[in-house]
Coordinates of C-alpha atoms in Angstrom, one line a residue:
X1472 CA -174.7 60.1 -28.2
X1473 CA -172.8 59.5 -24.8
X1474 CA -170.3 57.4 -24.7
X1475 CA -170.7 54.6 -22.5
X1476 CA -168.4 54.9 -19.2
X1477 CA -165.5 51.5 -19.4
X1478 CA -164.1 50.4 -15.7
X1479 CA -161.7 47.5 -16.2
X1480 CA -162.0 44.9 -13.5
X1481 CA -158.8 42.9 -12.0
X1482 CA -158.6 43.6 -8.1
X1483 CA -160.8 45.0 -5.3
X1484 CA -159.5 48.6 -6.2
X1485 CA -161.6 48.1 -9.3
X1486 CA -164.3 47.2 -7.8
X1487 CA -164.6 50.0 -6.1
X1488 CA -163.9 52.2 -8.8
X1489 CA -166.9 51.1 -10.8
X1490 CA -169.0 50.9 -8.1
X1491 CA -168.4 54.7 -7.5
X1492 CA -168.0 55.4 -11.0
X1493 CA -171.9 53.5 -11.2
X1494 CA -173.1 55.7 -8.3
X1495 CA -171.7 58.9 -9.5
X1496 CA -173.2 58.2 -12.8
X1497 CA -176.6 57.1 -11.1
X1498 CA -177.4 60.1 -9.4
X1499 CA -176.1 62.7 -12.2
X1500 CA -178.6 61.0 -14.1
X1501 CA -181.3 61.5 -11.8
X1502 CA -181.8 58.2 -9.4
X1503 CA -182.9 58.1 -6.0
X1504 CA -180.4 57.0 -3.1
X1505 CA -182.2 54.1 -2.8
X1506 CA -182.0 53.5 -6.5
X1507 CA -178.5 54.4 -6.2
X1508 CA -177.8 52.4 -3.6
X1509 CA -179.1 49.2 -5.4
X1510 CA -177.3 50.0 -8.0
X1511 CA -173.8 50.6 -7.0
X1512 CA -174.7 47.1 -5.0
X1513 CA -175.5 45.4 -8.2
X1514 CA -171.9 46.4 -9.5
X1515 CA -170.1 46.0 -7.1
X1516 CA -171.5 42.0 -6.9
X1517 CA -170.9 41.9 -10.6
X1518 CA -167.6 43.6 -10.8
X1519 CA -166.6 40.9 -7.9
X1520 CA -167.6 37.9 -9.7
X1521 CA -165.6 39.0 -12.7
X1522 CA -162.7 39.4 -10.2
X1523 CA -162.8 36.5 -8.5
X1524 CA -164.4 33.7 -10.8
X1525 CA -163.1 34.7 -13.9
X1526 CA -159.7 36.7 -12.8
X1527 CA -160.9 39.7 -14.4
X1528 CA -163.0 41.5 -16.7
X1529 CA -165.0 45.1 -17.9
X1530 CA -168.1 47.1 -16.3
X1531 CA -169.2 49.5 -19.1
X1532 CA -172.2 51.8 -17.5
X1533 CA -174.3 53.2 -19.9
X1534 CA -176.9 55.5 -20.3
X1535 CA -179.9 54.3 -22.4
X1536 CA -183.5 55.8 -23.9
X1537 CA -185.7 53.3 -25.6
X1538 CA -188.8 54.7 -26.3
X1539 CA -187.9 57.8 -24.1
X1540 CA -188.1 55.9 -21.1
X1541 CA -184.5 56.3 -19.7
X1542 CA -182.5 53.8 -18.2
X1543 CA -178.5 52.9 -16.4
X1544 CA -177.5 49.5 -18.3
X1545 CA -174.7 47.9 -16.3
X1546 CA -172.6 45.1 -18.8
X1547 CA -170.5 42.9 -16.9
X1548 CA -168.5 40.8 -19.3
X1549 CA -165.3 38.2 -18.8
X1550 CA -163.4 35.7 -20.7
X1551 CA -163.1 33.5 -17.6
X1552 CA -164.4 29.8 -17.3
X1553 CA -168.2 30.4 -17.8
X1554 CA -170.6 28.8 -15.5
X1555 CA -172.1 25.6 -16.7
X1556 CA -175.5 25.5 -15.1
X1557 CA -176.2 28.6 -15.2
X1558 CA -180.3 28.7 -14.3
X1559 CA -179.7 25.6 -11.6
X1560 CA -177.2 28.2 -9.9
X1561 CA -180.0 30.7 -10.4
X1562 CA -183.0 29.2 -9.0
X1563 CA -180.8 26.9 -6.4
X1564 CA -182.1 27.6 -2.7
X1565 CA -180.1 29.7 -0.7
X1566 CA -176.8 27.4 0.8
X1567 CA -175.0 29.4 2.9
X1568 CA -172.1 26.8 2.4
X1569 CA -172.4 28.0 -1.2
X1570 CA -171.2 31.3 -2.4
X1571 CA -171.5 31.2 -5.6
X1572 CA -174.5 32.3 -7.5
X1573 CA -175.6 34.4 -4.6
X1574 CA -173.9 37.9 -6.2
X1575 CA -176.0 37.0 -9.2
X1576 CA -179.0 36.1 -7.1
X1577 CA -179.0 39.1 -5.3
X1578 CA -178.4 41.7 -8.5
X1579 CA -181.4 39.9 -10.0
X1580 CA -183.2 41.0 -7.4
X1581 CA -182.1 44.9 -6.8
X1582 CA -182.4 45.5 -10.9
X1583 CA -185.6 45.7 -13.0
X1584 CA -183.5 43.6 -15.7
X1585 CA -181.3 41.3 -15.6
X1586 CA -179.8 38.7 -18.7
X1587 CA -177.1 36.1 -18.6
X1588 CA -174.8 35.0 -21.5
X1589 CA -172.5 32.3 -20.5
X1590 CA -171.0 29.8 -22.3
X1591 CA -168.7 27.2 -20.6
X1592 CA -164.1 27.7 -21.2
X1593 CA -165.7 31.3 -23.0
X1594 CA -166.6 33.6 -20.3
X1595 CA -170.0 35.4 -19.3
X1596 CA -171.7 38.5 -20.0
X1597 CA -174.2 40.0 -17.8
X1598 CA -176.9 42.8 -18.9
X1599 CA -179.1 44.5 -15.9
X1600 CA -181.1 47.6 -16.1
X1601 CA -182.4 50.1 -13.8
X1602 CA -185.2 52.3 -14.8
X1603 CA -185.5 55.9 -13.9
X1604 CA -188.9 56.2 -12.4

């Protein structure tokens, strides 16, 4: 079993650093640049969010085979203050006044999975997944 790869998250530095750490582990594993691209995107909005919003947090990147269909699950997890509304902010129109949300909005979108755990004073945890095609 691999090991999943564990980029902490408190400044911009770290940001970058898992969004290269992502990339590099993206195309070992076979991606296209596009798919790489997308997914060192998704990362880098998620590893920002923890940053900012929650003043810090983990990316683990991991490697995954259900059913031999192979897979890059990306965890994003915090202990900040959790977001209260979560699917409002989700499904909310596009504000441009508004930033927040749109990070989430957007990794929805570049990923072919994508989960939410949030919980209000507790932090949140987010689960995408890209699948190797």
């Amino acid at each position: 079993m691999i090991e999943p790869h564990r980029v902490p998250i408190h400044s911009d530095l770290d940001v970058v650093a898992a969004r290269v750490e992502g990339r590099n582990l993206a195309r070992e594993m076979g991606f296209g640049i596009i798919d790489q691209a997308r997914i060192a995107t998704a990362i880098s909005e998620l590893a920002r969010n923890a940053a900012v919003y929650a003043h810090g947090g983990e990316i683990i990147l991991e490697r995954i085979a259900p059913d031999g269909q192979v897979g890059l699950q990306i965890l994003c997890i915090d202990q900040g203050p959790g977001i209260e509304h979560v699917e409002e902010m989700l499904q909310a129109a596009k504000d441009d006044t508004q930033e927040l949300g749109m990070g989430l909005r957007g990794t929805r979108r570049l990923m072919d999975e994508f989960e939410i755990d949030s919980r209000v004073g507790l932090g949140t945890t987010v689960r995408v997944c890209k699948w190797l095609r």
